[in-house]
Amino acid sequence: ELQAIEMFAWALLRFPEAPEALKLGLLRTLEEEQSHCRLYLQRAKAIAAASNASCPPNPLGSTPLSGYLWSCLDGVRQAEDPLSAFLCGIGLTFEAANLDHSLRYRDIFLQAGDQETAAVLQRVHDEEVHHVRLANVWLRRLAGAAPGSSEDLELYQRHAMPPAFVLYKARGKGFFGEAARRKAGLSEEMIAAVKTARSERKVR
């Protein structure tokens, strides 16, 4: 979530020429990612307190934070159409995968009897649906594609920058939320392609 905040802030600075409505959508997404980060930190603190564990002075802990998302931006920077590449990479890959991660971990916390953390994950999931929809809508608009067409798959394949952004990374492990993707406006062709996509390493 912290890196997502940084990614959307970067996009607002990198694409000043983007349509105003898209920039407002990115700003709203950034604010929601900030909320997600705060909610996770609050739940971690509450769980630590309930178990009498000590909380580190730094709420993010002492372990170095990953720079994985930042490394993935190299492809966006090199793309012929960086804005469309960003929408594909962050919105339709990483945010889309979180549609699955959030529900999978929601169910894990429910099984553990932690209703509060499960509720946080449900909220994150619901807002991620809007984030994926934002990317999908604007990817189509920028390309002049018809709403509701199956062109989202073609546009993803045209603009996403491998190896960081490929279809199999647009889903989680152990759970695949087709209904959430339909709510986000993805075509049936796109949903099927993500569901069946395989890593090149596994194909080999």
PDB file of C-alpha atoms in Angstrom:
ATOM      1  CA  GLU A   1       0.000   0.000   0.000  1.00  0.00           C
ATOM      2  CA  LEU A   2       2.855   2.375   0.774  1.00  0.00           C
ATOM      3  CA  GLN A   3       4.411   1.810  -2.621  1.00  0.00           C
ATOM      4  CA  ALA A   4       1.000   2.193  -4.269  1.00  0.00           C
ATOM      5  CA  ILE A   5       0.716   5.644  -2.659  1.00  0.00           C
ATOM      6  CA  GLU A   6       4.090   6.518  -4.129  1.00  0.00           C
ATOM      7  CA  MET A   7       3.190   5.120  -7.566  1.00  0.00           C
ATOM      8  CA  PHE A   8       0.055   7.237  -7.894  1.00  0.00           C
ATOM      9  CA  ALA A   9       1.850  10.334  -6.634  1.00  0.00           C
ATOM     10  CA  TRP A  10       4.547   9.672  -9.243  1.00  0.00           C
ATOM     11  CA  ALA A  11       1.895   9.351 -11.959  1.00  0.00           C
ATOM     12  CA  LEU A  12       0.338  12.702 -11.087  1.00  0.00           C
ATOM     13  CA  LEU A  13       3.749  14.354 -11.485  1.00  0.00           C
ATOM     14  CA  ARG A  14       4.776  12.333 -14.540  1.00  0.00           C
ATOM     15  CA  PHE A  15       1.590  12.908 -16.565  1.00  0.00           C
ATOM     16  CA  PRO A  16       0.568  16.563 -16.133  1.00  0.00           C
ATOM     17  CA  GLU A  17      -0.988  16.457 -19.613  1.00  0.00           C
ATOM     18  CA  ALA A  18      -3.440  13.671 -18.665  1.00  0.00           C
ATOM     19  CA  PRO A  19      -7.158  14.545 -18.777  1.00  0.00           C
ATOM     20  CA  GLU A  20      -8.329  16.357 -15.642  1.00  0.00           C
ATOM     21  CA  ALA A  21     -10.917  13.676 -14.855  1.00  0.00           C
ATOM     22  CA  LEU A  22      -8.229  10.987 -14.950  1.00  0.00           C
ATOM     23  CA  LYS A  23      -5.924  13.005 -12.696  1.00  0.00           C
ATOM     24  CA  LEU A  24      -8.779  13.456 -10.217  1.00  0.00           C
ATOM     25  CA  GLY A  25      -9.335   9.693 -10.317  1.00  0.00           C
ATOM     26  CA  LEU A  26      -5.655   9.049  -9.653  1.00  0.00           C
ATOM     27  CA  LEU A  27      -5.722  11.515  -6.752  1.00  0.00           C
ATOM     28  CA  ARG A  28      -8.771   9.818  -5.262  1.00  0.00           C
ATOM     29  CA  THR A  29      -7.034   6.467  -5.627  1.00  0.00           C
ATOM     30  CA  LEU A  30      -3.934   7.836  -3.897  1.00  0.00           C
ATOM     31  CA  GLU A  31      -6.076   9.007  -0.970  1.00  0.00           C
ATOM     32  CA  GLU A  32      -7.701   5.583  -0.683  1.00  0.00           C
ATOM     33  CA  GLU A  33      -4.313   3.866  -0.741  1.00  0.00           C
ATOM     34  CA  GLN A  34      -3.253   6.145   2.128  1.00  0.00           C
ATOM     35  CA  SER A  35      -6.340   5.021   4.002  1.00  0.00           C
ATOM     36  CA  HIS A  36      -5.521   1.366   3.339  1.00  0.00           C
ATOM     37  CA  CYS A  37      -2.009   1.836   4.696  1.00  0.00           C
ATOM     38  CA  ARG A  38      -3.316   3.524   7.851  1.00  0.00           C
ATOM     39  CA  LEU A  39      -5.908   0.798   8.403  1.00  0.00           C
ATOM     40  CA  TYR A  40      -3.320  -1.972   8.090  1.00  0.00           C
ATOM     41  CA  LEU A  41      -0.967  -0.213  10.504  1.00  0.00           C
ATOM     42  CA  GLN A  42      -3.809   0.333  12.999  1.00  0.00           C
ATOM     43  CA  ARG A  43      -4.793  -3.337  12.856  1.00  0.00           C
ATOM     44  CA  ALA A  44      -1.166  -4.467  13.254  1.00  0.00           C
ATOM     45  CA  LYS A  45      -0.835  -2.230  16.315  1.00  0.00           C
ATOM     46  CA  ALA A  46      -4.117  -3.481  17.799  1.00  0.00           C
ATOM     47  CA  ILE A  47      -3.195  -7.133  17.255  1.00  0.00           C
ATOM     48  CA  ALA A  48       0.229  -6.578  18.821  1.00  0.00           C
ATOM     49  CA  ALA A  49      -1.359  -4.881  21.834  1.00  0.00           C
ATOM     50  CA  ALA A  50      -3.905  -7.678  22.272  1.00  0.00           C
ATOM     51  CA  SER A  51      -1.120 -10.272  22.303  1.00  0.00           C
ATOM     52  CA  ASN A  52       1.073  -8.181  24.645  1.00  0.00           C
ATOM     53  CA  ALA A  53       3.712  -7.904  21.933  1.00  0.00           C
ATOM     54  CA  SER A  54       5.832  -4.779  21.801  1.00  0.00           C
ATOM     55  CA  CYS A  55       5.375  -2.436  18.850  1.00  0.00           C
ATOM     56  CA  PRO A  56       8.501  -1.059  17.152  1.00  0.00           C
ATOM     57  CA  PRO A  57       9.023   2.720  17.355  1.00  0.00           C
ATOM     58  CA  ASN A  58       8.732   2.874  13.567  1.00  0.00           C
ATOM     59  CA  PRO A  59       5.198   1.748  12.672  1.00  0.00           C
ATOM     60  CA  LEU A  60       6.526   0.191   9.457  1.00  0.00           C
ATOM     61  CA  GLY A  61       9.007  -1.925  11.397  1.00  0.00           C
ATOM     62  CA  SER A  62      12.763  -2.225  11.042  1.00  0.00           C
ATOM     63  CA  THR A  63      12.803  -4.548   8.007  1.00  0.00           C
ATOM     64  CA  PRO A  64      13.827  -2.691   4.819  1.00  0.00           C
ATOM     65  CA  LEU A  65      10.858  -1.987   2.573  1.00  0.00           C
ATOM     66  CA  SER A  66      10.671  -3.577  -0.857  1.00  0.00           C
ATOM     67  CA  GLY A  67      11.374  -1.457  -3.902  1.00  0.00           C
ATOM     68  CA  TYR A  68       9.763  -3.951  -6.271  1.00  0.00           C
ATOM     69  CA  LEU A  69       7.070  -1.642  -7.661  1.00  0.00           C
ATOM     70  CA  TRP A  70       9.614   1.089  -8.304  1.00  0.00           C
ATOM     71  CA  SER A  71      11.750  -1.335 -10.293  1.00  0.00           C
ATOM     72  CA  CYS A  72       8.723  -2.215 -12.405  1.00  0.00           C
ATOM     73  CA  LEU A  73       8.325   1.403 -13.490  1.00  0.00           C
ATOM     74  CA  ASP A  74      11.352   1.048 -15.753  1.00  0.00           C
ATOM     75  CA  GLY A  75       9.085  -0.544 -18.343  1.00  0.00           C
ATOM     76  CA  VAL A  76       6.556   2.266 -18.057  1.00  0.00           C
ATOM     77  CA  ARG A  77       9.273   4.873 -18.565  1.00  0.00           C
ATOM     78  CA  GLN A  78      10.483   3.105 -21.704  1.00  0.00           C
ATOM     79  CA  ALA A  79       7.031   2.531 -23.214  1.00  0.00           C
ATOM     80  CA  GLU A  80       5.900   4.266 -26.392  1.00  0.00           C
ATOM     81  CA  ASP A  81       2.738   5.322 -24.520  1.00  0.00           C
ATOM     82  CA  PRO A  82       3.807   5.598 -20.843  1.00  0.00           C
ATOM     83  CA  LEU A  83       0.385   6.635 -19.517  1.00  0.00           C
ATOM     84  CA  SER A  84      -1.370   3.620 -21.046  1.00  0.00           C
ATOM     85  CA  ALA A  85       1.493   1.424 -19.855  1.00  0.00           C
ATOM     86  CA  PHE A  86       1.015   2.774 -16.323  1.00  0.00           C
ATOM     87  CA  LEU A  87      -2.728   2.054 -16.406  1.00  0.00           C
ATOM     88  CA  CYS A  88      -2.021  -1.494 -17.585  1.00  0.00           C
ATOM     89  CA  GLY A  89       0.808  -2.117 -15.151  1.00  0.00           C
ATOM     90  CA  ILE A  90      -0.442  -0.624 -11.912  1.00  0.00           C
ATOM     91  CA  GLY A  91      -4.206  -0.601 -12.462  1.00  0.00           C
ATOM     92  CA  LEU A  92      -4.827  -3.754 -14.484  1.00  0.00           C
ATOM     93  CA  THR A  93      -1.984  -5.870 -13.104  1.00  0.00           C
ATOM     94  CA  PHE A  94      -1.074  -5.113  -9.493  1.00  0.00           C
ATOM     95  CA  GLU A  95      -4.380  -3.572  -8.414  1.00  0.00           C
ATOM     96  CA  ALA A  96      -6.253  -6.350 -10.207  1.00  0.00           C
ATOM     97  CA  ALA A  97      -4.227  -9.010  -8.406  1.00  0.00           C
ATOM     98  CA  ASN A  98      -5.176  -7.367  -5.120  1.00  0.00           C
ATOM     99  CA  LEU A  99      -8.818  -8.108  -5.895  1.00  0.00           C
ATOM    100  CA  ASP A 100      -7.852 -11.707  -5.156  1.00  0.00           C
ATOM    101  CA  HIS A 101      -5.299 -11.144  -2.377  1.00  0.00           C
ATOM    102  CA  SER A 102      -7.717  -9.029  -0.327  1.00  0.00           C
ATOM    103  CA  LEU A 103     -10.521 -11.604  -0.387  1.00  0.00           C
ATOM    104  CA  ARG A 104      -8.175 -14.521   0.238  1.00  0.00           C
ATOM    105  CA  TYR A 105      -6.741 -12.873   3.345  1.00  0.00           C
ATOM    106  CA  ARG A 106     -10.181 -11.651   4.405  1.00  0.00           C
ATOM    107  CA  ASP A 107     -11.294 -15.277   4.556  1.00  0.00           C
ATOM    108  CA  ILE A 108      -8.155 -16.316   6.434  1.00  0.00           C
ATOM    109  CA  PHE A 109      -8.808 -13.686   9.124  1.00  0.00           C
ATOM    110  CA  LEU A 110     -12.481 -14.688   9.288  1.00  0.00           C
ATOM    111  CA  GLN A 111     -11.435 -18.289   9.911  1.00  0.00           C
ATOM    112  CA  ALA A 112      -9.187 -17.024  12.697  1.00  0.00           C
ATOM    113  CA  GLY A 113     -12.103 -15.138  14.247  1.00  0.00           C
ATOM    114  CA  ASP A 114     -10.702 -11.660  13.517  1.00  0.00           C
ATOM    115  CA  GLN A 115     -13.760  -9.844  12.214  1.00  0.00           C
ATOM    116  CA  GLU A 116     -12.142  -6.396  12.423  1.00  0.00           C
ATOM    117  CA  THR A 117      -9.197  -7.216  10.170  1.00  0.00           C
ATOM    118  CA  ALA A 118     -11.531  -9.063   7.798  1.00  0.00           C
ATOM    119  CA  ALA A 119     -13.669  -5.924   7.566  1.00  0.00           C
ATOM    120  CA  VAL A 120     -10.595  -3.858   6.699  1.00  0.00           C
ATOM    121  CA  LEU A 121      -9.708  -6.293   3.915  1.00  0.00           C
ATOM    122  CA  GLN A 122     -13.267  -6.189   2.593  1.00  0.00           C
ATOM    123  CA  ARG A 123     -13.083  -2.400   2.439  1.00  0.00           C
ATOM    124  CA  VAL A 124      -9.737  -2.576   0.662  1.00  0.00           C
ATOM    125  CA  HIS A 125     -11.207  -5.040  -1.821  1.00  0.00           C
ATOM    126  CA  ASP A 126     -14.249  -2.880  -2.546  1.00  0.00           C
ATOM    127  CA  GLU A 127     -12.082   0.160  -3.209  1.00  0.00           C
ATOM    128  CA  GLU A 128      -9.668  -1.844  -5.363  1.00  0.00           C
ATOM    129  CA  VAL A 129     -12.630  -2.636  -7.634  1.00  0.00           C
ATOM    130  CA  HIS A 130     -12.944   1.113  -8.282  1.00  0.00           C
ATOM    131  CA  HIS A 131      -9.202   1.395  -8.902  1.00  0.00           C
ATOM    132  CA  VAL A 132      -9.286  -1.363 -11.529  1.00  0.00           C
ATOM    133  CA  ARG A 133     -12.370   0.203 -13.121  1.00  0.00           C
ATOM    134  CA  LEU A 134     -10.584   3.561 -13.324  1.00  0.00           C
ATOM    135  CA  ALA A 135      -7.651   2.001 -15.181  1.00  0.00           C
ATOM    136  CA  ASN A 136      -9.913   0.019 -17.484  1.00  0.00           C
ATOM    137  CA  VAL A 137     -12.174   2.960 -18.356  1.00  0.00           C
ATOM    138  CA  TRP A 138      -9.302   5.317 -19.102  1.00  0.00           C
ATOM    139  CA  LEU A 139      -7.257   2.781 -21.030  1.00  0.00           C
ATOM    140  CA  ARG A 140     -10.262   2.447 -23.349  1.00  0.00           C
ATOM    141  CA  ARG A 141     -10.953   6.187 -23.521  1.00  0.00           C
ATOM    142  CA  LEU A 142      -7.387   7.083 -24.373  1.00  0.00           C
ATOM    143  CA  ALA A 143      -7.476   4.534 -27.203  1.00  0.00           C
ATOM    144  CA  GLY A 144     -10.957   5.527 -28.380  1.00  0.00           C
ATOM    145  CA  ALA A 145     -12.294   2.032 -27.688  1.00  0.00           C
ATOM    146  CA  ALA A 146     -16.012   1.389 -27.330  1.00  0.00           C
ATOM    147  CA  PRO A 147     -17.280   0.912 -23.737  1.00  0.00           C
ATOM    148  CA  GLY A 148     -18.038  -2.718 -22.947  1.00  0.00           C
ATOM    149  CA  SER A 149     -16.026  -4.095 -25.869  1.00  0.00           C
ATOM    150  CA  SER A 150     -13.409  -6.809 -25.524  1.00  0.00           C
ATOM    151  CA  GLU A 151     -10.705  -4.359 -26.574  1.00  0.00           C
ATOM    152  CA  ASP A 152      -9.350  -4.182 -23.015  1.00  0.00           C
ATOM    153  CA  LEU A 153      -7.459  -7.434 -23.609  1.00  0.00           C
ATOM    154  CA  GLU A 154      -6.027  -6.206 -26.911  1.00  0.00           C
ATOM    155  CA  LEU A 155      -5.057  -2.874 -25.341  1.00  0.00           C
ATOM    156  CA  TYR A 156      -3.411  -4.617 -22.383  1.00  0.00           C
ATOM    157  CA  GLN A 157      -1.384  -6.823 -24.695  1.00  0.00           C
ATOM    158  CA  ARG A 158      -0.379  -3.757 -26.725  1.00  0.00           C
ATOM    159  CA  HIS A 159       0.626  -1.456 -23.865  1.00  0.00           C
ATOM    160  CA  ALA A 160       1.643  -3.613 -20.868  1.00  0.00           C
ATOM    161  CA  MET A 161       5.412  -3.849 -20.544  1.00  0.00           C
ATOM    162  CA  PRO A 162       6.752  -7.345 -19.790  1.00  0.00           C
ATOM    163  CA  PRO A 163       8.322  -8.943 -17.870  1.00  0.00           C
ATOM    164  CA  ALA A 164       6.992  -6.878 -14.952  1.00  0.00           C
ATOM    165  CA  PHE A 165       3.475  -6.548 -16.330  1.00  0.00           C
ATOM    166  CA  VAL A 166       1.994  -9.708 -17.822  1.00  0.00           C
ATOM    167  CA  LEU A 167      -1.430 -11.322 -17.529  1.00  0.00           C
ATOM    168  CA  TYR A 168      -0.577 -14.049 -15.040  1.00  0.00           C
ATOM    169  CA  LYS A 169       0.600 -11.393 -12.568  1.00  0.00           C
ATOM    170  CA  ALA A 170      -2.854  -9.786 -12.731  1.00  0.00           C
ATOM    171  CA  ARG A 171      -4.296 -12.437 -10.411  1.00  0.00           C
ATOM    172  CA  GLY A 172      -3.650 -13.764  -6.926  1.00  0.00           C
ATOM    173  CA  LYS A 173      -2.833 -17.282  -5.788  1.00  0.00           C
ATOM    174  CA  GLY A 174      -5.417 -19.676  -4.417  1.00  0.00           C
ATOM    175  CA  PHE A 175      -8.391 -17.474  -5.272  1.00  0.00           C
ATOM    176  CA  PHE A 176      -9.704 -15.821  -8.440  1.00  0.00           C
ATOM    177  CA  GLY A 177     -12.483 -13.237  -8.173  1.00  0.00           C
ATOM    178  CA  GLU A 178     -14.406 -13.241 -11.438  1.00  0.00           C
ATOM    179  CA  ALA A 179     -17.336 -11.289  -9.951  1.00  0.00           C
ATOM    180  CA  ALA A 180     -15.049  -8.477  -8.771  1.00  0.00           C
ATOM    181  CA  ARG A 181     -13.531  -8.174 -12.229  1.00  0.00           C
ATOM    182  CA  ARG A 182     -16.981  -7.936 -13.789  1.00  0.00           C
ATOM    183  CA  LYS A 183     -17.827  -5.165 -11.317  1.00  0.00           C
ATOM    184  CA  ALA A 184     -14.676  -3.394 -12.484  1.00  0.00           C
ATOM    185  CA  GLY A 185     -15.927  -3.579 -16.076  1.00  0.00           C
ATOM    186  CA  LEU A 186     -13.416  -6.053 -17.477  1.00  0.00           C
ATOM    187  CA  SER A 187     -14.577  -7.993 -20.519  1.00  0.00           C
ATOM    188  CA  GLU A 188     -15.218 -11.730 -20.345  1.00  0.00           C
ATOM    189  CA  GLU A 189     -12.306 -12.190 -22.745  1.00  0.00           C
ATOM    190  CA  MET A 190      -9.970 -10.287 -20.426  1.00  0.00           C
ATOM    191  CA  ILE A 191     -11.165 -12.214 -17.378  1.00  0.00           C
ATOM    192  CA  ALA A 192     -10.676 -15.557 -19.118  1.00  0.00           C
ATOM    193  CA  ALA A 193      -7.218 -14.567 -20.370  1.00  0.00           C
ATOM    194  CA  VAL A 194      -6.065 -13.558 -16.870  1.00  0.00           C
ATOM    195  CA  LYS A 195      -7.535 -16.711 -15.335  1.00  0.00           C
ATOM    196  CA  THR A 196      -5.745 -19.047 -17.750  1.00  0.00           C
ATOM    197  CA  ALA A 197      -2.491 -17.118 -18.272  1.00  0.00           C
ATOM    198  CA  ARG A 198       0.651 -18.989 -17.339  1.00  0.00           C
ATOM    199  CA  SER A 199       4.149 -17.924 -16.462  1.00  0.00           C
ATOM    200  CA  GLU A 200       6.638 -18.436 -19.277  1.00  0.00           C
ATOM    201  CA  ARG A 201       8.822 -20.349 -16.831  1.00  0.00           C
ATOM    202  CA  LYS A 202       5.989 -22.804 -16.155  1.00  0.00           C
ATOM    203  CA  VAL A 203       5.281 -23.186 -19.869  1.00  0.00           C
ATOM    204  CA  ARG A 204       8.898 -24.124 -20.446  1.00  0.00           C
TER     205      ARG A 204
END
